[in-house]
Tab-separated table of C-alpha atoms in Angstrom:
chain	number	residue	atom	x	y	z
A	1	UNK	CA	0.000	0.000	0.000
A	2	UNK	CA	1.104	3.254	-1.432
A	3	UNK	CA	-0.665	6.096	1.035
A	4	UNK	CA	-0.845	9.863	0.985
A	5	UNK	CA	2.508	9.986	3.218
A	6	UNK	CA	4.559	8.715	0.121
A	7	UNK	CA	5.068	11.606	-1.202
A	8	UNK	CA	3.359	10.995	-4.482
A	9	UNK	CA	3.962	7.661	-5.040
A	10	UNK	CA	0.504	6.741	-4.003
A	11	UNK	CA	-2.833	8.821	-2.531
A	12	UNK	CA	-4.966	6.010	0.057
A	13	UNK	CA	-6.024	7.443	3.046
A	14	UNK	CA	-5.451	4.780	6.125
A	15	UNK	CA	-9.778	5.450	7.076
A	16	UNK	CA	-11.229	5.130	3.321
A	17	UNK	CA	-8.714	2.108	2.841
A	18	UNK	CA	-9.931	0.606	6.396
A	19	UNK	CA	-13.461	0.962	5.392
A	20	UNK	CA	-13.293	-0.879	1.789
A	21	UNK	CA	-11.178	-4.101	3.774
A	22	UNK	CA	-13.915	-3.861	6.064
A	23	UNK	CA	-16.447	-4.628	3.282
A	24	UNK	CA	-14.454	-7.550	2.157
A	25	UNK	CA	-14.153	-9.056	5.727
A	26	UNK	CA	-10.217	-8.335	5.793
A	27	UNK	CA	-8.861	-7.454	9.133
A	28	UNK	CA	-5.433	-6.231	8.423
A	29	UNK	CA	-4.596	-3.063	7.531
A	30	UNK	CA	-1.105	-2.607	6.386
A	31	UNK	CA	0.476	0.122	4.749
A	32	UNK	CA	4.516	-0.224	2.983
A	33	UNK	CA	5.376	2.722	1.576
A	34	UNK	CA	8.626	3.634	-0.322
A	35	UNK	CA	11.566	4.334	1.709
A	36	UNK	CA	9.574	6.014	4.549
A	37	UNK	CA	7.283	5.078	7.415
A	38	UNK	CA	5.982	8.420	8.080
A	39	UNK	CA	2.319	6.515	7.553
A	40	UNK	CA	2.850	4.171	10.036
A	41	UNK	CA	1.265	6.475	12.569
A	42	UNK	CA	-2.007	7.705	11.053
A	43	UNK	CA	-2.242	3.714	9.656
A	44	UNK	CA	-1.751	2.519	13.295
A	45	UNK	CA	-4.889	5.241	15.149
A	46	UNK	CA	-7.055	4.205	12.131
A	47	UNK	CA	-6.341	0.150	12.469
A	48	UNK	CA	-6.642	0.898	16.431
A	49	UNK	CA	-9.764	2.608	15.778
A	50	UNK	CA	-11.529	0.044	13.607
A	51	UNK	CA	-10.160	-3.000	15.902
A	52	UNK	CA	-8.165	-4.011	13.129
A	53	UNK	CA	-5.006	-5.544	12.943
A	54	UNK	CA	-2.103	-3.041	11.999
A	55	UNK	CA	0.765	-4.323	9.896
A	56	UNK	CA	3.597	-1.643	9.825
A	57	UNK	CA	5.980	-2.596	5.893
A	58	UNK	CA	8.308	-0.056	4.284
A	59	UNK	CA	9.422	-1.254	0.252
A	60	UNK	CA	13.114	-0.745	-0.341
A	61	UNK	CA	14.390	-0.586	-4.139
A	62	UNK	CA	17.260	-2.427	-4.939
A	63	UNK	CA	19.116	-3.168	-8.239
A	64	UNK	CA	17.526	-3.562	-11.283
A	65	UNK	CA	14.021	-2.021	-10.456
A	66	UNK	CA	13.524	-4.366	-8.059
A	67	UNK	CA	12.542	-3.810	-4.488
A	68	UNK	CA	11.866	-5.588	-1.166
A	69	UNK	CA	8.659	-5.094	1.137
A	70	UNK	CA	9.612	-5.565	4.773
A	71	UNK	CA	7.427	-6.593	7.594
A	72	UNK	CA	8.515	-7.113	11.311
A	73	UNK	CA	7.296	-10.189	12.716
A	74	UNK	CA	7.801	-8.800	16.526
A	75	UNK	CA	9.570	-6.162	18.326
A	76	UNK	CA	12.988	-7.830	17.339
A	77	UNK	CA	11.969	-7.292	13.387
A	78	UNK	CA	10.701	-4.224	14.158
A	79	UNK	CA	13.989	-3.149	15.451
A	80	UNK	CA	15.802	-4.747	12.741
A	81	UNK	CA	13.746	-2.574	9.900
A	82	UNK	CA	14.591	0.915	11.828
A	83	UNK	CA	17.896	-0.276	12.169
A	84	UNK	CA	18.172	-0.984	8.438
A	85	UNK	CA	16.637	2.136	7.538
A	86	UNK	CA	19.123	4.412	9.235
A	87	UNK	CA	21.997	2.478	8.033
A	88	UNK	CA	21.067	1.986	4.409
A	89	UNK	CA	21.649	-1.999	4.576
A	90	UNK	CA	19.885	-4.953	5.433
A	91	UNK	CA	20.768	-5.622	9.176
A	92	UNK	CA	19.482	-8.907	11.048
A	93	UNK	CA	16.040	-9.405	9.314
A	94	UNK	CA	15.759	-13.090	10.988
A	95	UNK	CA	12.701	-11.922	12.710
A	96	UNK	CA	10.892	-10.034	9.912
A	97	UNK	CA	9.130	-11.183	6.551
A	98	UNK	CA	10.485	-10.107	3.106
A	99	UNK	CA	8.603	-9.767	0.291
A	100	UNK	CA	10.936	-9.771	-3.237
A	101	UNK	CA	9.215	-7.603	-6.120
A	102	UNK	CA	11.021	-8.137	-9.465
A	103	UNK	CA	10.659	-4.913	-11.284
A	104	UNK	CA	12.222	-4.534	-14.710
A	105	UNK	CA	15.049	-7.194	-14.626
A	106	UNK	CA	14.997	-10.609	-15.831
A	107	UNK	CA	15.032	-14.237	-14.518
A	108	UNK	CA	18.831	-14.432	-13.919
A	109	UNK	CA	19.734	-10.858	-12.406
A	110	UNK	CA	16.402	-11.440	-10.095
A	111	UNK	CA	18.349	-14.874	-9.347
A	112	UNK	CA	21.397	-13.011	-8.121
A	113	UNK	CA	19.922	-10.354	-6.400
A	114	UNK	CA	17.334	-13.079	-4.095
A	115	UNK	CA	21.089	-14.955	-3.775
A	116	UNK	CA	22.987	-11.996	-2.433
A	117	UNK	CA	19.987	-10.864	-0.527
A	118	UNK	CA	19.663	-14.231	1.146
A	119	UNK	CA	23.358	-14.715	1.921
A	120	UNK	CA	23.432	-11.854	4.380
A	121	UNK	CA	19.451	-12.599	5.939
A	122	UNK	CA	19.534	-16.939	5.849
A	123	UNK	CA	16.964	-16.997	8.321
A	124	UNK	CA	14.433	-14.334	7.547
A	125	UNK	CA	10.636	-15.887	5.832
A	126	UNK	CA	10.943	-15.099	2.011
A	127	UNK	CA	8.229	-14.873	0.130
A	128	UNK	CA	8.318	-13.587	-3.820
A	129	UNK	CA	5.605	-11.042	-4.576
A	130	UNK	CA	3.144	-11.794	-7.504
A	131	UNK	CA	1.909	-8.603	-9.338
A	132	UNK	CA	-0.108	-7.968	-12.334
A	133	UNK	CA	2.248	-7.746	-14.823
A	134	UNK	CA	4.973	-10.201	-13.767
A	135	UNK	CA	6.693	-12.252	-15.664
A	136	UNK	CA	5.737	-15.961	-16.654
A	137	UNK	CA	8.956	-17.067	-14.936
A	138	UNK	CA	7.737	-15.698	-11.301
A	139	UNK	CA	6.881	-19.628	-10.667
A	140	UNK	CA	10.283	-20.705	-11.678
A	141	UNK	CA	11.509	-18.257	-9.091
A	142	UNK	CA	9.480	-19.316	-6.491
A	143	UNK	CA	10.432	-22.993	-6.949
A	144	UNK	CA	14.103	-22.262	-7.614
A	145	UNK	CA	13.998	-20.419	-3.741
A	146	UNK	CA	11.531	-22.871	-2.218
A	147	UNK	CA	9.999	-19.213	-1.322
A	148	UNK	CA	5.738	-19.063	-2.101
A	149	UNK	CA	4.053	-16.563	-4.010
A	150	UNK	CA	2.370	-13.748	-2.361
A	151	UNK	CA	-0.315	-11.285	-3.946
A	152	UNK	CA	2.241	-8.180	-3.787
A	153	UNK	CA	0.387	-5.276	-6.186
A	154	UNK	CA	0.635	-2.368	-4.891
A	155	UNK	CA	-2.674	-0.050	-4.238
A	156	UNK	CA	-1.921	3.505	-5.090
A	157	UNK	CA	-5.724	4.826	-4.676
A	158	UNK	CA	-9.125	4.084	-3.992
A	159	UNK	CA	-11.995	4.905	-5.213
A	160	UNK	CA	-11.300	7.766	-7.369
A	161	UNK	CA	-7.071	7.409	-9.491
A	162	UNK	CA	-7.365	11.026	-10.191
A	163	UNK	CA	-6.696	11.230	-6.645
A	164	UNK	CA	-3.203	9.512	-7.565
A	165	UNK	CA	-2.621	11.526	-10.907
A	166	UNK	CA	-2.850	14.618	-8.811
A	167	UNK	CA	-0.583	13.834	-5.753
A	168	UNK	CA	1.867	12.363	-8.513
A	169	UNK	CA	1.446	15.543	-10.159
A	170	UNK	CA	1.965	17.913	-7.397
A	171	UNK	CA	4.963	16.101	-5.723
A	172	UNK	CA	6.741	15.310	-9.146
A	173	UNK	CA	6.175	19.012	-10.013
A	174	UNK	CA	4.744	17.311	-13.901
A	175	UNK	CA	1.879	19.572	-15.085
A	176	UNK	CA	-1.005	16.952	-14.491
A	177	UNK	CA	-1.773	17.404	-18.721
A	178	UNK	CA	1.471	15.861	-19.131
A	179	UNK	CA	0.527	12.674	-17.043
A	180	UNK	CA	-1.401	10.085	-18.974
A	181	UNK	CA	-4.440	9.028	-17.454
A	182	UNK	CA	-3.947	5.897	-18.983
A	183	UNK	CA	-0.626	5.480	-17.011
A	184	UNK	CA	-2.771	5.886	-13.314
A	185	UNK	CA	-3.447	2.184	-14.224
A	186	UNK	CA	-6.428	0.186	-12.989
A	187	UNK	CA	-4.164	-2.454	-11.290
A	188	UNK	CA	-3.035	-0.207	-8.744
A	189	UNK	CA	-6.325	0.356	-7.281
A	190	UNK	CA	-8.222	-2.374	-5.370
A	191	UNK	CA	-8.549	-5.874	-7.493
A	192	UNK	CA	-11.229	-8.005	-6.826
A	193	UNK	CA	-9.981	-12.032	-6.321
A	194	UNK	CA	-11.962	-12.728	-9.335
A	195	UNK	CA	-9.969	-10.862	-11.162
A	196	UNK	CA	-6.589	-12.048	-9.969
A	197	UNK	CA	-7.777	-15.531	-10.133
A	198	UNK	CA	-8.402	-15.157	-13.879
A	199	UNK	CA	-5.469	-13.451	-14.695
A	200	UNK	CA	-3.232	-15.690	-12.416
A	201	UNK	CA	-5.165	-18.751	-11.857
A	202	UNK	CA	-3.750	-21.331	-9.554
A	203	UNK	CA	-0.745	-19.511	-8.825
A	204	UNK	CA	-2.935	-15.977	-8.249
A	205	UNK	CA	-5.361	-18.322	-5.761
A	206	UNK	CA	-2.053	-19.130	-3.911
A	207	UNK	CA	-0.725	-16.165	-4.032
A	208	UNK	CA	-3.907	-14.407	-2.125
A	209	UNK	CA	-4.242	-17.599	0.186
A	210	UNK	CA	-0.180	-17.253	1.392
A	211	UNK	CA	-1.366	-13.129	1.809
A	212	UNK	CA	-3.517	-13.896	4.233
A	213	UNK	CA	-0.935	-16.505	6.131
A	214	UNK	CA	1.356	-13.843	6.096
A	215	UNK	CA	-0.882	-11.701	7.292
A	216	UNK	CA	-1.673	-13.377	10.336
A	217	UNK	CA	2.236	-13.828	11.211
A	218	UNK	CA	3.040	-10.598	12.098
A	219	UNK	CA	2.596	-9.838	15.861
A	220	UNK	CA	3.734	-6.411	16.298
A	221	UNK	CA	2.004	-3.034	17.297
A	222	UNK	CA	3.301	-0.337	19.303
A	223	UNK	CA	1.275	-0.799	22.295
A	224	UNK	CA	3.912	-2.001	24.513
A	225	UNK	CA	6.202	0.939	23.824
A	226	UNK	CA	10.210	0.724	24.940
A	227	UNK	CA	9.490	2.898	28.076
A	228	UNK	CA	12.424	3.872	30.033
A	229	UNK	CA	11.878	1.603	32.980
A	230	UNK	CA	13.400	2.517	36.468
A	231	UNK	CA	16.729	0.749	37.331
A	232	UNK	CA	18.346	1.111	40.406
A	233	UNK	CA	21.888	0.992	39.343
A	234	UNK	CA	21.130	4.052	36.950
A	235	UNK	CA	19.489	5.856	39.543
A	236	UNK	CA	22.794	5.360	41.894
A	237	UNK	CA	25.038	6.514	39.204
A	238	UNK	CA	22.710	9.554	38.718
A	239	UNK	CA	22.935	10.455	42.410
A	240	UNK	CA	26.351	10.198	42.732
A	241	UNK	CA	27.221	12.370	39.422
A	242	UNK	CA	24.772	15.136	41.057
A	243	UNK	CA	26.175	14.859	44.554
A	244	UNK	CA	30.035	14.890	42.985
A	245	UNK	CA	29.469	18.394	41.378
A	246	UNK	CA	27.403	19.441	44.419
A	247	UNK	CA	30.574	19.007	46.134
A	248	UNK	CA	32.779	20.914	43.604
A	249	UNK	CA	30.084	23.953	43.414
A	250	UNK	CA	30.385	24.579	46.417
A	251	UNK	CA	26.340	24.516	46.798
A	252	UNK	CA	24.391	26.328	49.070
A	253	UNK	CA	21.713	24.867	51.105
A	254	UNK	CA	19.066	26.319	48.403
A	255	UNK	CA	20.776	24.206	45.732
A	256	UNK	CA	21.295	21.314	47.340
A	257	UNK	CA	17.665	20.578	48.263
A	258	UNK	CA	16.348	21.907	45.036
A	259	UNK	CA	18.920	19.187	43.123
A	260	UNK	CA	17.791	16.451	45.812
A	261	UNK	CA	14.357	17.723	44.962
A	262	UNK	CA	14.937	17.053	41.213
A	263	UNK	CA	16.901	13.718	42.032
A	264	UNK	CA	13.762	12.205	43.720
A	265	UNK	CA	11.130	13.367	40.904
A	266	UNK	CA	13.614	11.827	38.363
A	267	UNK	CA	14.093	8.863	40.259
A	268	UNK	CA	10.185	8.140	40.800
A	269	UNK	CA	9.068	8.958	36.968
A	270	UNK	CA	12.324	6.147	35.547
A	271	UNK	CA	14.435	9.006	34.169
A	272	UNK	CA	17.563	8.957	35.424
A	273	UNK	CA	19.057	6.361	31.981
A	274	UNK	CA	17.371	9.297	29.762
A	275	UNK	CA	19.404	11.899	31.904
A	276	UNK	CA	22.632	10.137	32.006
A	277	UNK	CA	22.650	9.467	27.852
A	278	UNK	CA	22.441	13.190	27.487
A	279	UNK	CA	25.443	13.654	29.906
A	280	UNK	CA	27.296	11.400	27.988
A	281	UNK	CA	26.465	13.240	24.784
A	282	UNK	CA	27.377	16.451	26.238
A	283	UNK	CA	30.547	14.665	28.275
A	284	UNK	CA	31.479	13.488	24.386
A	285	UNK	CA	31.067	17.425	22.952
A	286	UNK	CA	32.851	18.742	25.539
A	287	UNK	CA	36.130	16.216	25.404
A	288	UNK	CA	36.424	16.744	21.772
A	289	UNK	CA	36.374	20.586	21.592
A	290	UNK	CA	32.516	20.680	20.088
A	291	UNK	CA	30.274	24.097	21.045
A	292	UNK	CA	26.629	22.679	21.957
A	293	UNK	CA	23.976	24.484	23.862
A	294	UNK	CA	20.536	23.539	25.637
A	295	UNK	CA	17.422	24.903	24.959
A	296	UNK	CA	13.820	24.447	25.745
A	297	UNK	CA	12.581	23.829	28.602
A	298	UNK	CA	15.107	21.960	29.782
A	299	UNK	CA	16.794	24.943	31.110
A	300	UNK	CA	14.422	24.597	34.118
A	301	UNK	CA	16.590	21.612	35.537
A	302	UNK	CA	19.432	22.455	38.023
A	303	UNK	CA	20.178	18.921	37.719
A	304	UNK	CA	21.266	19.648	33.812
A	305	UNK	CA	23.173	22.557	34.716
A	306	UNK	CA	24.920	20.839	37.161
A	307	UNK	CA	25.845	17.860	35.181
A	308	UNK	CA	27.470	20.852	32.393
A	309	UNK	CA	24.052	20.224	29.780
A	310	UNK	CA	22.405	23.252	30.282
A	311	UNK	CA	24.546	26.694	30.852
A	312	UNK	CA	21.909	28.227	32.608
A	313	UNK	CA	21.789	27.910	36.392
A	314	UNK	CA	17.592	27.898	36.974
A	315	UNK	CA	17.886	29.063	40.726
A	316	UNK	CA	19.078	32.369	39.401
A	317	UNK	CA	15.675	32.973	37.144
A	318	UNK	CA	13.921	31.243	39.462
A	319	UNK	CA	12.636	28.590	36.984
A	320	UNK	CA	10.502	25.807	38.000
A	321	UNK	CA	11.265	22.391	37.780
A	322	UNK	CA	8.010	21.515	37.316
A	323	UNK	CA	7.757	23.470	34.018
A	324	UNK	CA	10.148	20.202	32.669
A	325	UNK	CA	9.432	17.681	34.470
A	326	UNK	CA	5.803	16.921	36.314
A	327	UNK	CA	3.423	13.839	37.397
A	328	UNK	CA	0.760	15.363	35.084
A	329	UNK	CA	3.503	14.366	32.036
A	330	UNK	CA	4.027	10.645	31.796
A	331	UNK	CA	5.433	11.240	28.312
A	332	UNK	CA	10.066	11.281	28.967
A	333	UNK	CA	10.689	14.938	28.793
A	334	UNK	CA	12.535	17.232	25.796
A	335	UNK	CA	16.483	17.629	26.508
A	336	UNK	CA	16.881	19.502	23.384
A	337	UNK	CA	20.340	20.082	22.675
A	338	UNK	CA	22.080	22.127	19.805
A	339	UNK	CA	25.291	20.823	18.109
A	340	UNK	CA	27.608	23.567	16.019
A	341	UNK	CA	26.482	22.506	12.668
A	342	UNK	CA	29.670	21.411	11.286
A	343	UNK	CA	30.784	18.679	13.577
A	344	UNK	CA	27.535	17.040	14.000
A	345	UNK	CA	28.658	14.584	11.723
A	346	UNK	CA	31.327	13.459	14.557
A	347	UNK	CA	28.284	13.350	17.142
A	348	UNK	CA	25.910	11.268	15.220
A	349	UNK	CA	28.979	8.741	13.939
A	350	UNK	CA	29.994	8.573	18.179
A	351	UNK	CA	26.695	8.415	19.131
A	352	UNK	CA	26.048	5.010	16.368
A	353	UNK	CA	28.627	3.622	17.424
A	354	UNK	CA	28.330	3.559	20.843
A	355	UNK	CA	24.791	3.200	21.466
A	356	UNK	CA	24.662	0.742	18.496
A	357	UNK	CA	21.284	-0.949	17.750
A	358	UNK	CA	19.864	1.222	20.455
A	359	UNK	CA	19.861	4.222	18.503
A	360	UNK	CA	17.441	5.471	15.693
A	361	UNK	CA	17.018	8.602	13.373
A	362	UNK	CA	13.464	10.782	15.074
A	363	UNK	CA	11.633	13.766	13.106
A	364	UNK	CA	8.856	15.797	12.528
A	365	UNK	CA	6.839	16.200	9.376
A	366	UNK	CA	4.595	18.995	7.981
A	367	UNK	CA	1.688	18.222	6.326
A	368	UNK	CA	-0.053	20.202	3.759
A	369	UNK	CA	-2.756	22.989	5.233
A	370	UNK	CA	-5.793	23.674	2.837
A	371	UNK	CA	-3.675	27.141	1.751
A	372	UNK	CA	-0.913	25.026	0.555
A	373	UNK	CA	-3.278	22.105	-0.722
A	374	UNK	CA	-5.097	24.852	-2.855
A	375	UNK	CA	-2.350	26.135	-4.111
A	376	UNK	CA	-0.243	23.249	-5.083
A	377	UNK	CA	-3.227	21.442	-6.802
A	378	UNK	CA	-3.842	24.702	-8.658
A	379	UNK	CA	-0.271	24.923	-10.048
A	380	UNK	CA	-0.356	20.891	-11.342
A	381	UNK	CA	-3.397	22.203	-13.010
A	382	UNK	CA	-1.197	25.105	-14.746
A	383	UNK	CA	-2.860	28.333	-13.171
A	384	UNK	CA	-0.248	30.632	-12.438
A	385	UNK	CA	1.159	31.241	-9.553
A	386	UNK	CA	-0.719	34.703	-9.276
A	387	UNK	CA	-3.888	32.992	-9.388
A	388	UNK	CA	-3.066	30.238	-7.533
A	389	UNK	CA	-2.269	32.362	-4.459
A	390	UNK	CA	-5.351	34.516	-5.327
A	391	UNK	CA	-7.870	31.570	-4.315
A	392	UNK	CA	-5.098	30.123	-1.600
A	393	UNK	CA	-5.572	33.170	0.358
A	394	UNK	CA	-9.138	33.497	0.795
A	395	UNK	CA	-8.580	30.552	2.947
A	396	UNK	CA	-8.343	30.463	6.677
A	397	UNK	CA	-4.805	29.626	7.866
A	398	UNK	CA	-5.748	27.005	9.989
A	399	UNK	CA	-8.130	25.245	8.038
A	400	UNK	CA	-7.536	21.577	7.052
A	401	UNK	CA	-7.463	20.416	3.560
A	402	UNK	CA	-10.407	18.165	4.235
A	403	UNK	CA	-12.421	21.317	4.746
A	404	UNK	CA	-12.382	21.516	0.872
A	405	UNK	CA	-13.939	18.477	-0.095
A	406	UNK	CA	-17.256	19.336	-1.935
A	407	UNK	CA	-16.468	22.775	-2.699
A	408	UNK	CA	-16.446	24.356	-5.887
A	409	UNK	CA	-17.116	22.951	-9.724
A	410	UNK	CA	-14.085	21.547	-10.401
């Protein structure tokens, strides 16, 4: 599934694409877009809100065309796809299911590329995807591997393609004359089994019976989250950093009991690992020469400042504590810290390496408001950019580009 978070390459919305499973008695709703997961969140509320079962893929190309779909089959595989992700090669997929797409290359170089992709992953479930238009050798490939066929087309709408033409259009920056309607094919909306079945026979009834296998094998969802669980040996080695540079302050009474203070709020929420990581970060900037600063809210913790994180002592601005860290805020707190642009690098590569498979890539997306929606749409259409903004800005700047549906003649 190609969804409105793959940045053109497809346009189904996680709700309208619940709905139409729903109709067809499927309970999974998965969602593999190309080289990002930025759906996996909207997929997950909507799968959570229709008590269906959420199945979070991401499809990697490869050589040739070709491409893998990857599916975690627990929170091992799940860890093994971020961790593949941020390092741009296949890392320990043992615990996750791959799906092998053969694009544009033939029998033999789909051969090698299975082979080389199987040397480094021996014990991961492969399964060789079945499309429309693939080739008459796909069974020969599936018996050569001892892998079965799954139904593997990819859905880039529903309902209405024009949907597609346009996202492909705005996001591609084509003018949307210059796409071919033609080229939004049929196939890559939602095929009915009778149609697969006469196209593929046997092998398409297989294919859609090992789908729903597959389906039922992954046994992952994020609600058991990796929560930073209390451990007394952290909180020890917390306490005994704050109480060292107590000692070499100097502290007044004032600052001791407002870093004991902290210590105990810390210690009863499970912080203190999330505190000492940044310490080591900033210990690592500091050794090797690298300017960093804090900023946020995070200046509110004396414990931060003590530990050299923050430069700004909270007791003299007579910032609360509580602003950064409270009972009311389950959620671990923001210790946002600035790096000097040009050595970055050096962090990220120290922090990798010594955190290892602990570590992943974070970050925050903007979406597209109903000004920006307008706008865009209007450009792939080829108004001009003085028009465009002309109907754009009779728009309210916080309204939502679902406020548009229905409006207008075109």
């Amino acid at each position: 599934v190609h969804s409105i978070f793959s940045r053109g390459n497809g346009a189904v919305s996680p709700s309208v694409l619940a709905d139409r499973l729903a109709e067809r008695n499927i309970n999974h709703l998965a969602v593999s877009d190309l080289f990002t997961v930025i759906g996996w969140e909207a997929f997950r509320k909507t799968a959570t809100q229709k008590s269906m079962v959420f199945m979070p893929g991401l499809e990697i190309k490869i050589k040739n065309g070709d491409s893998v779909v990857i599916y975690p089959k627990n929170r091992e595989g799940y860890a093994a796809i971020v961790s593949s992700f941020n390092r741009k090669k296949f890392v320990g997929l043992h615990d996750c299911i791959l799906i092998y797409l053969s694009g544009q290359t033939d029998k033999n170089s789909a051969i090698r590329n299975i082979g080389h992709l199987m040397n480094h992953q021996e014990d991961c479930d492969l399964y060789i995807g079945l499309e429309w238009n693939s080739s008459s050798w796909i069974q020969a490939l599936c018996t050569h591997f001892q892998s079965p066929p799954v139904w593997a087309q990819s859905v880039k709408w529903i309902d209405n393609p024009e949907k597609y033409r346009v996202a492909y259009a705005v996001f591609k920056h084509y003018p949307i004359q210059d796409i071919n309607p033609s080229g939004v094919a049929v196939k890559n909306g939602l095929i009915h089994e009778s149609g697969i079945i006469k196209r593929w026979n046997t092998l398409g009834r297989q294919a859609m019976q090992n789908s729903f296998a597959l389906a039922e094998q992954v046994d992952f969802d994020f609600s058991e989250p990796n929560q930073n669980r209390p451990n007394p040996t952290d909180n020890q080695r917390l306490a005994k950093r704050v109480e060292t540079a107590l000692r070499e302050k100097h502290s007044n009474d004032r600052e001791q009991r407002r870093a004991y203070l902290e210590l105990a709020r810390i210690k009863e929420m499970g912080f203190a690992n999330y505190f000492l990581i940044a310490a080591e970060i900033a210990d690592f900037c500091k050794k090797n020469g690298i300017y960093f600063n804090t900023r946020g809210s995070g200046a509110s913790s004396y414990i931060l400042y003590l530990m050299g994180i923050s430069k700004v002592n909270p007791l003299k601005y007579n910032l609360l504590f509580e602003r950064f860290v409270n009972r009311m805020r389950e959620a671990l707190p923001d210790i946002d810290i600035d790096i000097e642009s040009s050595r970055r690098p050096e962090v990220l590569k120290w922090v990798f390496g010594h955190y290892r498979t602990r570590t992943a890539f974070i970050s925050t997306h903007k979406y597209f408001g109903a000004r920006s929606a307008l706008y865009e749409v209007l450009r792939a259409y080829g108004h001009s950019p003085e028009d465009a903004h002309k109907y754009s800005k009779g728009l309210s700047p916080f309204s939502k580009p679902a406020e548009l549906m229905g409006k207008g003649n075109g």
